[in-house]
Amino acid sequence: MIKKLNRRQFIRGMTAAGIVLQIPGTVLGLFPSKTKAIKAGIITDLHHDLIPTGEERLQAFLAHAKKNQADLIMQMGDFALPKDSNKFLIDQFNNAHPVALHVIGNHDTDSGHTKAQCLEYFKMPARYYTREVNGVCFIVLDGNDKGSPTHKGGYPAYINDEQKLWLQQQLKEINKPVVIVSHQPLAGEYAVDNAAEIQDLLSTYSEKILLAINGHTHIDCQLFIKNINYVHINSASYFWVGSEYKHDSYPPEIHQKYKWLSSTCPYKDPLFTMLTIDPEAGIMHIEGRKSTWVGQSPEQLKYGAQPGIKPGKEIVPFIRKRKISCA
């Protein structure tokens, strides 16, 4: 079917179906001819230590990635505390694929755990790093830097000068297509404190950047800013509503074991996605995946704590198939 259409017709038809990101022409030119499609299995915000179904959700993701012959798998933070009791789960991820990438989330250092422990248990090369997979460079950032001049309390969310300089150097030297990966978003709700500065930097190298993806927010959202697509990937497990909206979604004995669970609206099924970059067709797919709420939904709880995100719009128990124009 694809071979009978020219590229413009194919892009137009697929975009109408709402499932495609078009690769910008400048980035497309960085791929060698006849490059095969690259598939990245992505899961984020599993929060294994907070929920009773972490292992089952991870196993569903790993089975899906294997079935679809992913070229890499990646978890984008808030995965599991780096400690001996979680080693079995972390090893499941690390041993599931030759290319298993990690991002450090803000909750991965809860309860006194450290970034050094994350690097050890997750087998990460550094807290921020670049990994090339089949001609695409994944630049992984650490959005947990301290030192923000506008920090207002809570977990730090910042890209410090040292890391920013490293990022600039990477973008300057790399002459291949790039995917920017972070836990905290670089645009939109809950973005790092110096998001505008980072957006300006990325826009300078937009001819190399396919898109920027993040976790952290537990929402489904896409933004297009200064020629860069920013996509928030939804949590594998739940949306956090906080203590003001505490309620029981599971039997009492489960809530007794998992004390923070009552501050969440869990998803019945695990959410994750497959990002497929297909230079021959000139498109990127973000796979959709649907679930339903366990117990009361944010709408039923009349959740409205964050004015920039709304139940039924960004707060949903699914990952949308995307219709995004990069023109």
mmCIF file of C-alpha atoms in Angstrom:
data_model
loop_
_atom_site.group_PDB
_atom_site.id
_atom_site.type_symbol
_atom_site.label_atom_id
_atom_site.label_comp_id
_atom_site.label_asym_id
_atom_site.label_seq_id
_atom_site.Cartn_x
_atom_site.Cartn_y
_atom_site.Cartn_z
ATOM 1 C CA MET A 1 0.000 0.000 0.000
ATOM 2 C CA ILE A 2 2.704 2.480 1.000
ATOM 3 C CA LYS A 3 4.739 1.847 -2.118
ATOM 4 C CA LYS A 4 1.799 2.829 -4.347
ATOM 5 C CA LEU A 5 1.642 6.323 -2.843
ATOM 6 C CA ASN A 6 4.122 9.115 -3.130
ATOM 7 C CA ARG A 7 5.517 10.446 0.125
ATOM 8 C CA ARG A 8 3.284 13.529 0.239
ATOM 9 C CA GLN A 9 0.122 11.472 -0.292
ATOM 10 C CA PHE A 10 1.195 8.970 2.309
ATOM 11 C CA ILE A 11 1.949 11.629 4.919
ATOM 12 C CA ARG A 12 -1.356 13.405 4.255
ATOM 13 C CA GLY A 13 -3.385 10.218 4.560
ATOM 14 C CA MET A 14 -1.669 8.994 7.697
ATOM 15 C CA THR A 15 -1.849 12.403 9.353
ATOM 16 C CA ALA A 16 -5.595 12.451 8.783
ATOM 17 C CA ALA A 17 -5.765 9.214 10.763
ATOM 18 C CA GLY A 18 -4.041 10.972 13.664
ATOM 19 C CA ILE A 19 -1.159 8.570 14.201
ATOM 20 C CA VAL A 20 1.888 10.208 12.677
ATOM 21 C CA LEU A 21 4.627 12.703 13.377
ATOM 22 C CA GLN A 22 6.220 13.906 10.172
ATOM 23 C CA ILE A 23 10.001 13.965 10.267
ATOM 24 C CA PRO A 24 11.204 17.475 9.355
ATOM 25 C CA GLY A 25 13.068 17.533 6.052
ATOM 26 C CA THR A 26 16.262 18.886 7.609
ATOM 27 C CA VAL A 27 16.393 15.961 10.034
ATOM 28 C CA LEU A 28 15.402 13.460 7.372
ATOM 29 C CA GLY A 29 18.478 14.444 5.379
ATOM 30 C CA LEU A 30 20.727 13.249 8.220
ATOM 31 C CA PHE A 31 19.657 9.620 7.799
ATOM 32 C CA PRO A 32 21.722 7.432 5.464
ATOM 33 C CA SER A 33 19.801 6.138 2.474
ATOM 34 C CA LYS A 34 17.708 3.001 3.010
ATOM 35 C CA THR A 35 17.873 3.272 6.794
ATOM 36 C CA LYS A 36 15.515 0.807 8.444
ATOM 37 C CA ALA A 37 12.835 1.942 10.870
ATOM 38 C CA ILE A 38 13.960 2.282 14.487
ATOM 39 C CA LYS A 39 11.612 1.126 17.238
ATOM 40 C CA ALA A 40 11.952 2.386 20.816
ATOM 41 C CA GLY A 41 9.832 0.776 23.528
ATOM 42 C CA ILE A 42 9.103 3.456 26.149
ATOM 43 C CA ILE A 43 7.688 3.235 29.655
ATOM 44 C CA THR A 44 7.768 5.905 32.333
ATOM 45 C CA ASP A 45 6.693 6.537 35.921
ATOM 46 C CA LEU A 46 6.108 2.920 36.879
ATOM 47 C CA HIS A 47 6.474 3.833 40.584
ATOM 48 C CA HIS A 48 7.004 0.238 41.614
ATOM 49 C CA ASP A 49 7.367 1.171 45.298
ATOM 50 C CA LEU A 50 4.021 2.992 45.376
ATOM 51 C CA ILE A 51 1.701 0.493 43.709
ATOM 52 C CA PRO A 52 0.801 -3.205 44.095
ATOM 53 C CA THR A 53 1.092 -4.081 40.391
ATOM 54 C CA GLY A 54 4.503 -2.751 39.373
ATOM 55 C CA GLU A 55 6.026 -6.052 38.298
ATOM 56 C CA GLU A 56 2.970 -7.062 36.257
ATOM 57 C CA ARG A 57 2.979 -3.719 34.457
ATOM 58 C CA LEU A 58 6.670 -3.984 33.664
ATOM 59 C CA GLN A 59 6.295 -7.552 32.379
ATOM 60 C CA ALA A 60 3.465 -6.454 30.064
ATOM 61 C CA PHE A 61 5.715 -3.725 28.653
ATOM 62 C CA LEU A 62 8.683 -6.048 28.164
ATOM 63 C CA ALA A 63 6.507 -8.643 26.423
ATOM 64 C CA HIS A 64 5.121 -5.962 24.102
ATOM 65 C CA ALA A 65 8.593 -4.645 23.277
ATOM 66 C CA LYS A 66 9.820 -8.172 22.518
ATOM 67 C CA LYS A 67 6.802 -8.997 20.366
ATOM 68 C CA ASN A 68 7.293 -5.818 18.346
ATOM 69 C CA GLN A 69 11.065 -6.354 18.016
ATOM 70 C CA ALA A 70 12.087 -3.072 19.640
ATOM 71 C CA ASP A 71 15.600 -1.841 18.862
ATOM 72 C CA LEU A 72 15.840 -0.456 22.377
ATOM 73 C CA ILE A 73 13.799 -0.158 25.543
ATOM 74 C CA MET A 74 13.812 2.871 27.797
ATOM 75 C CA GLN A 75 12.314 3.808 31.155
ATOM 76 C CA MET A 76 12.087 7.560 31.680
ATOM 77 C CA GLY A 77 12.283 7.822 35.452
ATOM 78 C CA ASP A 78 10.406 7.181 38.719
ATOM 79 C CA PHE A 79 10.957 3.503 38.084
ATOM 80 C CA ALA A 80 12.007 1.734 41.308
ATOM 81 C CA LEU A 81 14.152 2.767 44.241
ATOM 82 C CA PRO A 82 17.765 1.627 43.752
ATOM 83 C CA LYS A 83 17.937 -0.916 46.568
ATOM 84 C CA ASP A 84 18.468 -4.656 46.994
ATOM 85 C CA SER A 85 14.778 -5.508 47.383
ATOM 86 C CA ASN A 86 14.106 -3.987 43.948
ATOM 87 C CA LYS A 87 17.090 -5.571 42.227
ATOM 88 C CA PHE A 88 14.951 -8.385 40.800
ATOM 89 C CA LEU A 89 12.710 -5.863 39.032
ATOM 90 C CA ILE A 90 15.556 -3.665 37.801
ATOM 91 C CA ASP A 91 17.375 -6.746 36.509
ATOM 92 C CA GLN A 92 14.248 -7.838 34.631
ATOM 93 C CA PHE A 93 14.404 -4.585 32.709
ATOM 94 C CA ASN A 94 18.164 -4.589 32.198
ATOM 95 C CA ASN A 95 18.245 -8.207 31.027
ATOM 96 C CA ALA A 96 15.258 -7.914 28.693
ATOM 97 C CA HIS A 97 17.145 -6.184 25.883
ATOM 98 C CA PRO A 98 20.780 -5.507 24.876
ATOM 99 C CA VAL A 99 19.947 -1.788 24.768
ATOM 100 C CA ALA A 100 18.103 -0.871 27.976
ATOM 101 C CA LEU A 101 18.245 2.853 28.746
ATOM 102 C CA HIS A 102 17.407 4.574 32.032
ATOM 103 C CA VAL A 103 16.558 8.125 33.048
ATOM 104 C CA ILE A 104 16.782 9.287 36.669
ATOM 105 C CA GLY A 105 13.459 10.565 38.003
ATOM 106 C CA ASN A 106 12.928 12.760 41.035
ATOM 107 C CA HIS A 107 11.401 9.890 43.033
ATOM 108 C CA ASP A 108 14.236 7.484 42.240
ATOM 109 C CA THR A 109 16.228 9.174 45.026
ATOM 110 C CA ASP A 110 13.452 9.143 47.632
ATOM 111 C CA SER A 111 14.007 7.731 51.133
ATOM 112 C CA GLY A 112 17.632 8.826 51.186
ATOM 113 C CA HIS A 113 18.698 7.019 48.026
ATOM 114 C CA THR A 114 21.275 8.669 45.789
ATOM 115 C CA LYS A 115 22.056 9.231 42.147
ATOM 116 C CA ALA A 116 25.190 7.149 42.631
ATOM 117 C CA GLN A 117 22.973 4.222 43.639
ATOM 118 C CA CYS A 118 20.795 4.818 40.584
ATOM 119 C CA LEU A 119 23.864 4.617 38.339
ATOM 120 C CA GLU A 120 24.946 1.396 40.039
ATOM 121 C CA TYR A 121 21.626 -0.446 40.127
ATOM 122 C CA PHE A 122 20.343 0.816 36.773
ATOM 123 C CA LYS A 123 23.753 0.253 35.159
ATOM 124 C CA MET A 124 23.779 3.770 33.717
ATOM 125 C CA PRO A 125 26.978 5.205 32.181
ATOM 126 C CA ALA A 126 26.352 8.617 33.777
ATOM 127 C CA ARG A 127 23.474 10.713 35.080
ATOM 128 C CA TYR A 128 23.218 12.312 31.629
ATOM 129 C CA TYR A 129 24.599 10.697 28.491
ATOM 130 C CA THR A 130 24.174 10.043 24.766
ATOM 131 C CA ARG A 131 23.448 6.639 23.235
ATOM 132 C CA GLU A 132 23.345 6.042 19.490
ATOM 133 C CA VAL A 133 20.981 3.323 18.290
ATOM 134 C CA ASN A 134 20.775 2.482 14.593
ATOM 135 C CA GLY A 135 21.840 5.968 13.536
ATOM 136 C CA VAL A 136 19.634 7.909 15.986
ATOM 137 C CA CYS A 137 21.242 9.643 18.984
ATOM 138 C CA PHE A 138 19.222 9.592 22.203
ATOM 139 C CA ILE A 139 20.416 12.412 24.432
ATOM 140 C CA VAL A 140 19.353 11.573 27.986
ATOM 141 C CA LEU A 141 19.223 14.462 30.458
ATOM 142 C CA ASP A 142 19.055 14.698 34.247
ATOM 143 C CA GLY A 143 16.429 17.266 35.204
ATOM 144 C CA ASN A 144 17.124 16.917 38.932
ATOM 145 C CA ASP A 145 19.900 19.505 39.197
ATOM 146 C CA LYS A 146 19.990 21.834 42.171
ATOM 147 C CA GLY A 147 20.964 25.489 41.993
ATOM 148 C CA SER A 148 17.961 27.005 40.249
ATOM 149 C CA PRO A 149 17.714 30.724 41.060
ATOM 150 C CA THR A 150 13.908 30.452 40.859
ATOM 151 C CA HIS A 151 13.435 27.276 42.905
ATOM 152 C CA LYS A 152 10.309 27.589 45.059
ATOM 153 C CA GLY A 153 10.558 24.419 47.114
ATOM 154 C CA GLY A 154 9.873 20.759 46.556
ATOM 155 C CA TYR A 155 11.895 18.544 44.258
ATOM 156 C CA PRO A 156 14.479 20.389 42.123
ATOM 157 C CA ALA A 157 13.672 20.620 38.432
ATOM 158 C CA TYR A 158 16.548 22.280 36.614
ATOM 159 C CA ILE A 159 19.299 21.774 34.009
ATOM 160 C CA ASN A 160 22.395 23.390 35.501
ATOM 161 C CA ASP A 161 25.087 25.279 33.575
ATOM 162 C CA GLU A 162 27.470 22.323 33.444
ATOM 163 C CA GLN A 163 24.868 20.014 31.955
ATOM 164 C CA LYS A 164 23.558 22.731 29.650
ATOM 165 C CA LEU A 165 27.058 23.288 28.266
ATOM 166 C CA TRP A 166 27.414 19.525 27.751
ATOM 167 C CA LEU A 167 24.059 19.435 25.936
ATOM 168 C CA GLN A 168 25.086 22.308 23.689
ATOM 169 C CA GLN A 169 28.345 20.534 22.859
ATOM 170 C CA GLN A 170 26.515 17.316 22.032
ATOM 171 C CA LEU A 171 24.100 19.105 19.723
ATOM 172 C CA LYS A 172 26.935 20.980 18.062
ATOM 173 C CA GLU A 173 29.046 17.878 17.404
ATOM 174 C CA ILE A 174 26.388 15.287 16.571
ATOM 175 C CA ASN A 175 25.547 15.157 12.897
ATOM 176 C CA LYS A 176 22.783 12.588 13.186
ATOM 177 C CA PRO A 177 19.090 12.675 14.077
ATOM 178 C CA VAL A 178 18.512 13.352 17.773
ATOM 179 C CA VAL A 179 15.808 12.477 20.291
ATOM 180 C CA ILE A 180 15.953 14.505 23.519
ATOM 181 C CA VAL A 181 14.908 12.472 26.577
ATOM 182 C CA SER A 182 14.221 13.771 30.079
ATOM 183 C CA HIS A 183 12.156 12.877 33.108
ATOM 184 C CA GLN A 184 10.985 16.400 33.906
ATOM 185 C CA PRO A 185 9.460 18.140 30.898
ATOM 186 C CA LEU A 186 11.330 20.827 29.011
ATOM 187 C CA ALA A 187 8.034 22.485 28.027
ATOM 188 C CA GLY A 188 4.524 22.694 29.434
ATOM 189 C CA GLU A 189 3.262 21.912 32.921
ATOM 190 C CA TYR A 190 5.855 21.035 35.595
ATOM 191 C CA ALA A 191 8.701 22.003 33.235
ATOM 192 C CA VAL A 192 12.219 22.559 34.532
ATOM 193 C CA ASP A 193 12.772 26.031 35.971
ATOM 194 C CA ASN A 194 14.916 27.140 33.039
ATOM 195 C CA ALA A 195 12.658 25.619 30.379
ATOM 196 C CA ALA A 196 12.633 28.754 28.211
ATOM 197 C CA GLU A 197 16.427 28.762 28.149
ATOM 198 C CA ILE A 198 16.583 25.080 27.186
ATOM 199 C CA GLN A 199 13.922 25.587 24.504
ATOM 200 C CA ASP A 200 16.019 28.372 22.974
ATOM 201 C CA LEU A 201 19.035 26.081 22.937
ATOM 202 C CA LEU A 202 17.154 23.212 21.312
ATOM 203 C CA SER A 203 15.576 25.487 18.723
ATOM 204 C CA THR A 204 19.060 26.530 17.602
ATOM 205 C CA TYR A 205 19.637 22.911 16.580
ATOM 206 C CA SER A 206 16.101 22.082 15.441
ATOM 207 C CA GLU A 207 17.440 20.840 12.092
ATOM 208 C CA LYS A 208 18.840 17.834 13.988
ATOM 209 C CA ILE A 209 16.089 17.144 16.516
ATOM 210 C CA LEU A 210 13.279 14.675 15.854
ATOM 211 C CA LEU A 211 11.401 15.415 19.077
ATOM 212 C CA ALA A 212 11.776 15.760 22.854
ATOM 213 C CA ILE A 213 9.994 13.292 25.137
ATOM 214 C CA ASN A 214 9.480 13.285 28.907
ATOM 215 C CA GLY A 215 7.669 11.559 31.733
ATOM 216 C CA HIS A 216 7.026 12.986 35.233
ATOM 217 C CA THR A 217 3.664 14.682 34.626
ATOM 218 C CA HIS A 218 1.468 11.547 34.305
ATOM 219 C CA ILE A 219 -0.457 13.274 31.537
ATOM 220 C CA ASP A 220 -0.898 12.904 27.799
ATOM 221 C CA CYS A 221 0.148 16.116 26.069
ATOM 222 C CA GLN A 222 1.991 17.464 23.036
ATOM 223 C CA LEU A 223 3.396 20.943 22.390
ATOM 224 C CA PHE A 224 5.146 22.483 19.393
ATOM 225 C CA ILE A 225 7.501 25.296 20.415
ATOM 226 C CA LYS A 226 10.122 26.977 18.248
ATOM 227 C CA ASN A 227 10.219 24.125 15.711
ATOM 228 C CA ILE A 228 10.521 21.379 18.342
ATOM 229 C CA ASN A 229 7.855 18.812 19.236
ATOM 230 C CA TYR A 230 7.595 18.142 22.982
ATOM 231 C CA VAL A 231 5.612 15.050 23.985
ATOM 232 C CA HIS A 232 4.606 14.146 27.543
ATOM 233 C CA ILE A 233 4.368 10.354 27.836
ATOM 234 C CA ASN A 234 1.762 9.194 30.342
ATOM 235 C CA SER A 235 2.599 7.171 33.450
ATOM 236 C CA ALA A 236 2.496 3.388 33.323
ATOM 237 C CA SER A 237 0.446 3.324 36.508
ATOM 238 C CA TYR A 238 -1.656 6.276 37.697
ATOM 239 C CA PHE A 239 -2.424 9.969 37.960
ATOM 240 C CA TRP A 240 -1.502 11.630 41.253
ATOM 241 C CA VAL A 241 -4.391 13.615 42.800
ATOM 242 C CA GLY A 242 -2.860 14.229 46.229
ATOM 243 C CA SER A 243 -4.087 13.993 49.807
ATOM 244 C CA GLU A 244 -6.936 16.455 49.228
ATOM 245 C CA TYR A 245 -8.610 13.843 47.033
ATOM 246 C CA LYS A 246 -7.714 10.696 48.990
ATOM 247 C CA HIS A 247 -9.936 7.720 48.316
ATOM 248 C CA ASP A 248 -9.710 3.929 48.148
ATOM 249 C CA SER A 249 -9.508 2.275 44.737
ATOM 250 C CA TYR A 250 -8.428 -1.138 46.013
ATOM 251 C CA PRO A 251 -9.358 -3.319 49.019
ATOM 252 C CA PRO A 252 -8.365 -1.892 52.438
ATOM 253 C CA GLU A 253 -5.526 -4.369 52.982
ATOM 254 C CA ILE A 254 -3.789 -3.155 49.819
ATOM 255 C CA HIS A 255 -4.083 0.470 50.872
ATOM 256 C CA GLN A 256 -2.667 -0.434 54.278
ATOM 257 C CA LYS A 257 0.438 -1.814 52.562
ATOM 258 C CA TYR A 258 0.814 1.025 50.045
ATOM 259 C CA LYS A 259 0.205 4.202 52.033
ATOM 260 C CA TRP A 260 0.380 6.642 49.088
ATOM 261 C CA LEU A 261 -1.960 4.662 46.848
ATOM 262 C CA SER A 262 -5.074 6.472 48.104
ATOM 263 C CA SER A 263 -3.670 9.735 46.693
ATOM 264 C CA THR A 264 -3.718 8.328 43.156
ATOM 265 C CA CYS A 265 -6.215 7.447 40.462
ATOM 266 C CA PRO A 266 -4.735 4.187 39.137
ATOM 267 C CA TYR A 267 -4.998 2.877 35.593
ATOM 268 C CA LYS A 268 -6.483 -0.594 35.277
ATOM 269 C CA ASP A 269 -4.033 -1.570 32.534
ATOM 270 C CA PRO A 270 -0.384 -0.548 32.147
ATOM 271 C CA LEU A 271 0.391 2.305 29.782
ATOM 272 C CA PHE A 272 3.491 2.387 27.587
ATOM 273 C CA THR A 273 4.248 3.130 23.971
ATOM 274 C CA MET A 274 6.354 2.262 20.968
ATOM 275 C CA LEU A 275 8.052 5.152 19.200
ATOM 276 C CA THR A 276 8.805 4.146 15.621
ATOM 277 C CA ILE A 277 11.075 6.355 13.530
ATOM 278 C CA ASP A 278 10.763 5.442 9.861
ATOM 279 C CA PRO A 279 13.088 7.549 7.685
ATOM 280 C CA GLU A 280 12.166 5.727 4.477
ATOM 281 C CA ALA A 281 8.524 6.771 4.863
ATOM 282 C CA GLY A 282 9.542 10.060 6.500
ATOM 283 C CA ILE A 283 7.348 9.580 9.555
ATOM 284 C CA MET A 284 7.341 8.824 13.269
ATOM 285 C CA HIS A 285 4.602 6.843 15.003
ATOM 286 C CA ILE A 286 3.708 7.184 18.671
ATOM 287 C CA GLU A 287 1.648 4.114 19.453
ATOM 288 C CA GLY A 288 -1.599 4.669 21.317
ATOM 289 C CA ARG A 289 -2.646 2.574 24.290
ATOM 290 C CA LYS A 290 -5.896 2.737 26.279
ATOM 291 C CA SER A 291 -6.952 1.821 29.781
ATOM 292 C CA THR A 292 -9.665 2.802 32.264
ATOM 293 C CA TRP A 293 -9.613 4.116 35.815
ATOM 294 C CA VAL A 294 -9.587 1.834 38.846
ATOM 295 C CA GLY A 295 -12.243 3.224 41.186
ATOM 296 C CA GLN A 296 -13.156 6.893 40.992
ATOM 297 C CA SER A 297 -11.758 9.034 38.202
ATOM 298 C CA PRO A 298 -10.340 12.556 38.619
ATOM 299 C CA GLU A 299 -13.561 13.838 37.040
ATOM 300 C CA GLN A 300 -15.666 12.050 39.661
ATOM 301 C CA LEU A 301 -13.418 13.415 42.394
ATOM 302 C CA LYS A 302 -13.816 16.889 40.877
ATOM 303 C CA TYR A 303 -10.049 17.224 40.673
ATOM 304 C CA GLY A 304 -8.922 20.713 39.729
ATOM 305 C CA ALA A 305 -5.667 21.345 41.552
ATOM 306 C CA GLN A 306 -3.665 22.231 38.432
ATOM 307 C CA PRO A 307 -5.222 24.906 36.190
ATOM 308 C CA GLY A 308 -2.997 24.050 33.210
ATOM 309 C CA ILE A 309 -4.147 20.430 32.945
ATOM 310 C CA LYS A 310 -7.710 19.160 32.933
ATOM 311 C CA PRO A 311 -9.431 15.820 33.492
ATOM 312 C CA GLY A 312 -10.586 14.385 30.204
ATOM 313 C CA LYS A 313 -8.071 16.434 28.238
ATOM 314 C CA GLU A 314 -4.505 15.969 29.474
ATOM 315 C CA ILE A 315 -5.497 13.860 32.495
ATOM 316 C CA VAL A 316 -6.609 10.612 30.886
ATOM 317 C CA PRO A 317 -6.019 6.860 31.337
ATOM 318 C CA PHE A 318 -4.449 6.445 27.922
ATOM 319 C CA ILE A 319 -1.703 7.466 25.510
ATOM 320 C CA ARG A 320 -3.087 9.029 22.359
ATOM 321 C CA LYS A 321 -2.071 8.290 18.826
ATOM 322 C CA ARG A 322 -0.649 11.580 17.709
ATOM 323 C CA LYS A 323 -1.443 13.941 14.863
ATOM 324 C CA ILE A 324 1.381 16.471 14.821
ATOM 325 C CA SER A 325 2.551 18.759 12.039
ATOM 326 C CA CYS A 326 6.226 19.652 11.925
ATOM 327 C CA ALA A 327 5.889 21.964 8.946
#
